[in-house]
Short mmCIF file of C-alpha atoms and ligand atoms in Angstrom, two decimals:
data_model
loop_
_atom_site.label_atom_id
_atom_site.label_comp_id
_atom_site.label_asym_id
_atom_site.label_seq_id
_atom_site.Cartn_x
_atom_site.Cartn_y
_atom_site.Cartn_z
CA UNK A 18 -0.31 -0.03 -0.08
CA UNK A 19 1.16 3.31 -0.76
CA UNK A 20 1.32 5.51 2.21
CA UNK A 21 -0.46 8.27 1.12
CA UNK A 22 -3.28 5.42 1.19
CA UNK A 23 -3.14 5.10 5.14
CA UNK A 24 -5.37 7.43 7.44
CA UNK A 25 -4.22 10.46 8.78
CA UNK A 26 -3.43 9.87 12.55
CA UNK A 27 -4.22 12.93 14.59
CA UNK A 28 -3.03 12.39 18.38
CA UNK A 29 -5.69 14.30 20.42
CA UNK A 30 -3.55 13.17 23.69
CA UNK A 31 -3.86 10.69 26.38
CA UNK A 32 -4.98 7.75 24.31
CA UNK A 33 -7.41 9.46 22.03
CA UNK A 34 -6.75 9.31 18.33
CA UNK A 35 -8.71 10.92 15.46
CA UNK A 36 -7.83 8.52 12.08
CA UNK A 37 -8.85 10.61 9.01
CA UNK A 38 -9.51 8.36 5.98
CA UNK A 39 -9.07 8.79 2.51
CA UNK A 40 -12.12 10.32 1.65
CA UNK A 41 -12.53 12.88 4.79
CA UNK A 42 -14.63 10.32 6.81
CA UNK A 43 -13.34 9.82 10.59
CA UNK A 44 -13.02 7.19 13.42
CA UNK A 45 -12.49 8.50 17.04
CA UNK A 46 -10.80 6.13 18.81
CA UNK A 47 -11.47 6.48 22.81
CA UNK A 48 -13.75 9.58 22.92
CA UNK A 49 -12.08 12.09 26.13
CA UNK A 50 -11.68 15.14 24.08
CA UNK A 51 -13.42 18.12 25.78
CA UNK A 52 -12.21 17.36 29.36
CA UNK A 53 -8.88 15.92 27.95
CA UNK A 54 -6.46 18.32 29.53
CA UNK A 55 -4.10 17.02 26.81
CA UNK A 56 -6.03 18.23 23.89
CA UNK A 57 -5.07 21.37 22.69
CA UNK A 58 -8.35 23.83 22.73
CA UNK A 59 -8.16 24.52 18.82
CA UNK A 60 -8.82 20.74 18.81
CA UNK A 61 -11.78 20.10 21.24
CA UNK A 62 -14.72 21.17 18.46
CA UNK A 63 -14.59 18.42 16.06
CA UNK A 64 -15.67 18.52 12.54
CA UNK A 65 -17.15 15.53 11.98
CA UNK A 66 -16.99 12.07 13.61
CA UNK A 67 -18.29 8.80 11.47
CA UNK A 68 -17.20 6.02 13.84
CA UNK A 69 -16.14 5.63 17.28
CA UNK A 70 -14.27 2.96 18.89
CA UNK A 71 -13.70 3.00 22.60
CA UNK A 72 -11.91 0.38 24.40
CA UNK A 73 -13.01 0.56 28.06
CA UNK A 74 -15.12 2.39 30.20
CA UNK A 75 -12.80 4.42 32.30
CA UNK A 76 -13.03 7.99 31.81
CA UNK A 77 -10.24 8.94 30.42
CA UNK A 78 -10.92 6.87 27.31
CA UNK A 79 -14.80 7.57 27.18
CA UNK A 80 -15.80 10.64 29.96
CA UNK A 81 -16.85 12.77 26.54
CA UNK A 82 -18.85 9.82 24.85
CA UNK A 83 -22.14 10.98 25.37
CA UNK A 84 -21.35 14.50 24.73
CA UNK A 85 -19.61 13.86 21.37
CA UNK A 86 -22.31 10.75 20.12
CA UNK A 87 -25.15 13.28 20.76
CA UNK A 88 -23.69 16.06 18.77
CA UNK A 89 -22.10 14.10 15.79
CA UNK A 90 -24.56 11.02 15.64
CA UNK A 91 -21.99 8.74 14.51
CA UNK A 92 -22.76 5.57 12.32
CA UNK A 93 -21.42 3.09 14.48
CA UNK A 94 -19.92 3.40 17.93
CA UNK A 95 -18.03 0.31 18.48
CA UNK A 96 -17.66 -1.18 22.21
CA UNK A 97 -18.63 -3.94 24.59
CA UNK A 98 -21.86 -5.17 25.17
CA UNK A 99 -21.95 -3.52 28.35
CA UNK A 100 -20.80 -0.24 27.24
CA UNK A 101 -23.12 -0.56 24.28
CA UNK A 102 -26.00 -1.51 26.94
CA UNK A 103 -25.17 1.82 29.32
CA UNK A 104 -24.72 3.97 26.36
CA UNK A 105 -28.12 2.96 24.80
CA UNK A 106 -29.85 3.68 27.97
CA UNK A 107 -28.94 7.05 27.67
CA UNK A 108 -30.49 7.75 24.19
CA UNK A 109 -27.28 6.39 21.92
CA UNK A 110 -28.86 4.88 19.51
CA UNK A 111 -26.35 3.55 16.75
CA UNK A 112 -24.04 1.22 19.09
CA UNK A 113 -22.16 -2.16 17.63
CA UNK A 114 -21.37 -4.02 20.33
CA UNK A 115 -19.13 -6.68 20.26
CA UNK A 116 -16.96 -8.71 22.13
CA UNK A 117 -13.16 -10.01 22.07
CA UNK A 118 -12.31 -12.21 18.77
CA UNK A 119 -15.06 -10.75 16.83
CA UNK A 120 -14.61 -8.30 13.52
CA UNK A 121 -17.39 -6.10 12.23
CA UNK A 122 -17.11 -3.77 8.96
CA UNK A 123 -17.08 0.09 10.42
CA UNK A 124 -17.15 2.53 7.54
CA UNK A 125 -15.67 -0.56 5.25
CA UNK A 126 -12.84 -1.20 7.50
CA UNK A 127 -12.39 -4.44 9.50
CA UNK A 128 -12.45 -3.79 13.14
CA UNK A 129 -11.51 -6.87 15.30
CA UNK A 130 -11.89 -6.20 18.88
CA UNK A 131 -8.69 -7.88 21.02
CA UNK A 132 -8.29 -8.32 24.33
CA UNK A 133 -6.22 -6.06 27.00
CA UNK A 134 -5.41 -6.70 30.28
CA UNK A 135 -6.55 -4.00 32.32
CA UNK A 136 -9.94 -3.52 34.08
CA UNK A 137 -13.39 -1.34 32.53
CA UNK A 138 -15.86 0.22 34.68
CA UNK A 139 -18.09 2.99 33.86
CA UNK A 140 -18.04 6.10 36.06
CA UNK A 141 -21.90 6.88 36.60
CA UNK A 142 -22.54 9.24 38.85
CA UNK A 143 -20.51 8.44 41.39
CA UNK A 144 -20.41 4.55 41.21
CA UNK A 145 -18.60 2.54 39.32
CA UNK A 146 -20.38 0.35 36.88
CA UNK A 147 -19.28 -2.97 35.44
CA UNK A 148 -18.08 -2.11 31.57
CA UNK A 149 -17.59 -5.93 30.33
CA UNK A 150 -13.69 -6.58 29.65
CA UNK A 151 -11.12 -4.08 28.54
CA UNK A 152 -9.89 -4.11 25.18
CA UNK A 153 -8.10 -3.13 22.34
CA UNK A 154 -8.78 -2.95 18.06
CA UNK A 155 -6.84 -4.38 15.45
CA UNK A 156 -8.24 -2.03 12.25
CA UNK A 157 -7.41 -3.43 8.71
CA UNK A 158 -7.91 -1.36 5.76
CA UNK A 159 -9.46 -2.81 2.56
CA UNK A 160 -5.79 -3.84 0.99
CA UNK A 161 -4.86 -5.62 4.63
CA UNK A 162 -2.70 -2.62 5.99
CA UNK A 163 -3.59 -2.73 9.83
CA UNK A 164 -2.64 -0.97 12.95
CA UNK A 165 -3.60 -1.81 16.60
CA UNK A 166 -4.78 0.77 19.22
CA UNK A 167 -3.85 -1.43 22.42
CA UNK A 168 -6.14 0.66 24.67
CA UNK A 169 -4.88 0.60 28.34
CA UNK A 170 -3.18 -3.02 28.89
CA UNK A 171 -0.38 -4.40 30.66
CA UNK A 172 1.99 -6.85 28.39
CA UNK A 173 0.56 -9.97 27.29
CA UNK A 174 2.53 -12.93 25.43
CA UNK A 175 -0.20 -13.24 23.14
CA UNK A 176 0.43 -10.23 21.37
CA UNK A 177 2.13 -12.74 19.45
CA UNK A 178 -0.94 -14.21 18.13
CA UNK A 179 -2.32 -10.56 16.97
CA UNK A 180 1.00 -10.68 15.02
CA UNK A 181 0.30 -13.85 13.39
CA UNK A 182 -3.46 -13.45 12.98
CA UNK A 183 -3.49 -9.36 11.42
CA UNK A 184 0.16 -8.34 10.57
CA UNK A 185 -0.32 -4.93 12.20
CA UNK A 186 2.15 -2.32 10.97
CA UNK A 187 1.77 0.42 13.21
CA UNK A 188 0.52 0.27 17.03
CA UNK A 189 -0.52 2.62 19.52
CA UNK A 190 0.70 1.49 22.91
CA UNK A 191 0.53 3.12 25.96
CA UNK A 192 3.87 3.55 28.21
CA UNK A 193 3.13 5.59 31.26
CA UNK A 194 3.23 2.93 33.83
CA UNK A 195 1.22 3.09 36.71
CA UNK A 196 -2.03 2.15 35.12
CA UNK A 197 -0.39 0.31 31.97
CA UNK A 198 2.31 -1.08 30.72
CA UNK A 199 6.08 0.81 31.31
CA UNK A 200 8.47 1.10 28.38
CA UNK A 201 10.20 -1.76 28.94
CA UNK A 202 6.93 -3.61 28.59
CA UNK A 203 5.90 -1.31 25.48
CA UNK A 204 9.24 -2.52 23.72
CA UNK A 205 8.44 -5.97 24.05
CA UNK A 206 4.99 -5.51 22.97
CA UNK A 207 7.12 -4.12 19.88
CA UNK A 208 8.42 -7.19 19.27
CA UNK A 209 5.96 -9.22 19.89
CA UNK A 210 3.79 -7.70 17.55
CA UNK A 211 6.16 -7.24 15.11
CA UNK A 212 5.23 -3.96 14.25
CA UNK A 213 7.33 -1.35 12.23
CA UNK A 214 6.02 1.76 14.10
CA UNK A 215 4.83 2.49 17.36
CA UNK A 216 3.00 5.85 18.60
CA UNK A 217 3.31 5.76 22.64
CA UNK A 218 0.18 6.98 24.13
CA UNK A 219 -1.41 7.15 28.00
CA UNK A 220 2.27 9.69 28.63
CA UNK A 221 2.48 12.58 29.91
CA UNK A 222 -1.37 13.86 30.95
CA UNK A 223 -0.58 13.76 34.49
CA UNK A 224 2.91 13.45 36.74
CA UNK A 225 2.09 9.57 37.88
CA UNK A 226 2.32 8.65 34.02
CA UNK A 227 6.33 8.68 33.97
CA UNK A 228 6.69 6.78 31.26
CA UNK A 229 8.51 9.05 27.96
CA UNK A 230 8.96 8.22 24.42
CA UNK A 231 12.70 8.39 25.00
CA UNK A 232 12.80 5.51 27.19
CA UNK A 233 11.00 3.69 24.74
CA UNK A 234 13.52 4.50 22.15
CA UNK A 235 15.98 3.22 24.82
CA UNK A 236 14.62 0.12 25.61
CA UNK A 237 13.59 -0.89 22.15
CA UNK A 238 17.50 -0.26 21.67
CA UNK A 239 18.68 -2.17 24.58
CA UNK A 240 16.14 -4.82 23.56
CA UNK A 241 17.47 -5.07 20.22
CA UNK A 242 14.06 -4.65 18.34
CA UNK A 243 14.04 -2.76 15.20
CA UNK A 244 10.95 -0.77 15.17
CA UNK A 245 10.19 3.30 14.79
CA UNK A 246 9.25 5.60 17.43
CA UNK A 247 6.84 7.95 16.04
CA UNK A 248 6.23 10.69 18.59
CA UNK A 249 3.45 12.95 18.39
CA UNK A 250 2.45 15.66 20.91
CA UNK A 251 -0.97 16.15 21.14
CA UNK A 252 -2.50 17.85 18.50
CA UNK A 253 0.14 16.63 16.00
CA UNK A 254 -0.44 14.07 12.98
CA UNK A 255 1.17 11.54 10.93
NI1 LIG B 388 -8.21 2.59 32.19
MN1 LIG B 389 -6.43 4.70 30.99
#
């Protein structure tokens, strides 16, 4: 595939990524925008949102879901059965529930929900509601080019299966530590996934997230993993 045919990825900070397809349609992964302290002010008003993928229920991933879904009414909102149920009860009509291992068509792309080693609950008026299992997504373009958004996860060795099954070229991997992988685990994840490029996410938003992209570069080099770190500051596109 010609590189220019890939989606344009705009990093909105933390784990939120806006994918703009060739025809201008967009997929928003993890709708935490207006209340995301990392998101640049001029990007908080989204032009269009045609589909949304939600990795898990935590507020730093879907805290602005209801507002964004109400404003943009995307064609398809992909999340676990449980999160979709919660959204549906709040008036969201276009949910496309799924569960890990499954694949569905979203805007002409193949979206596969995969496991994550984390937790998932939805904050609802001070209570924590079960959000199903935490997930990540493999998104495969019609010509087979694929990328992986890991959501929040620790390292798990079955990432090797994701390499066998989907051959992702690019991965968005959390590196901040404390709630997710640290840079050393993320370097091993790059090895397991056999990805050529990695975009660090879930870092720098809060002081407790201590892992940095330069740590990841060092760990990749120490592990002898040939993978390019594509560091995006919030607001930057790739
Ligand atoms: Ni989380
Ligand atoms: Mn998180």
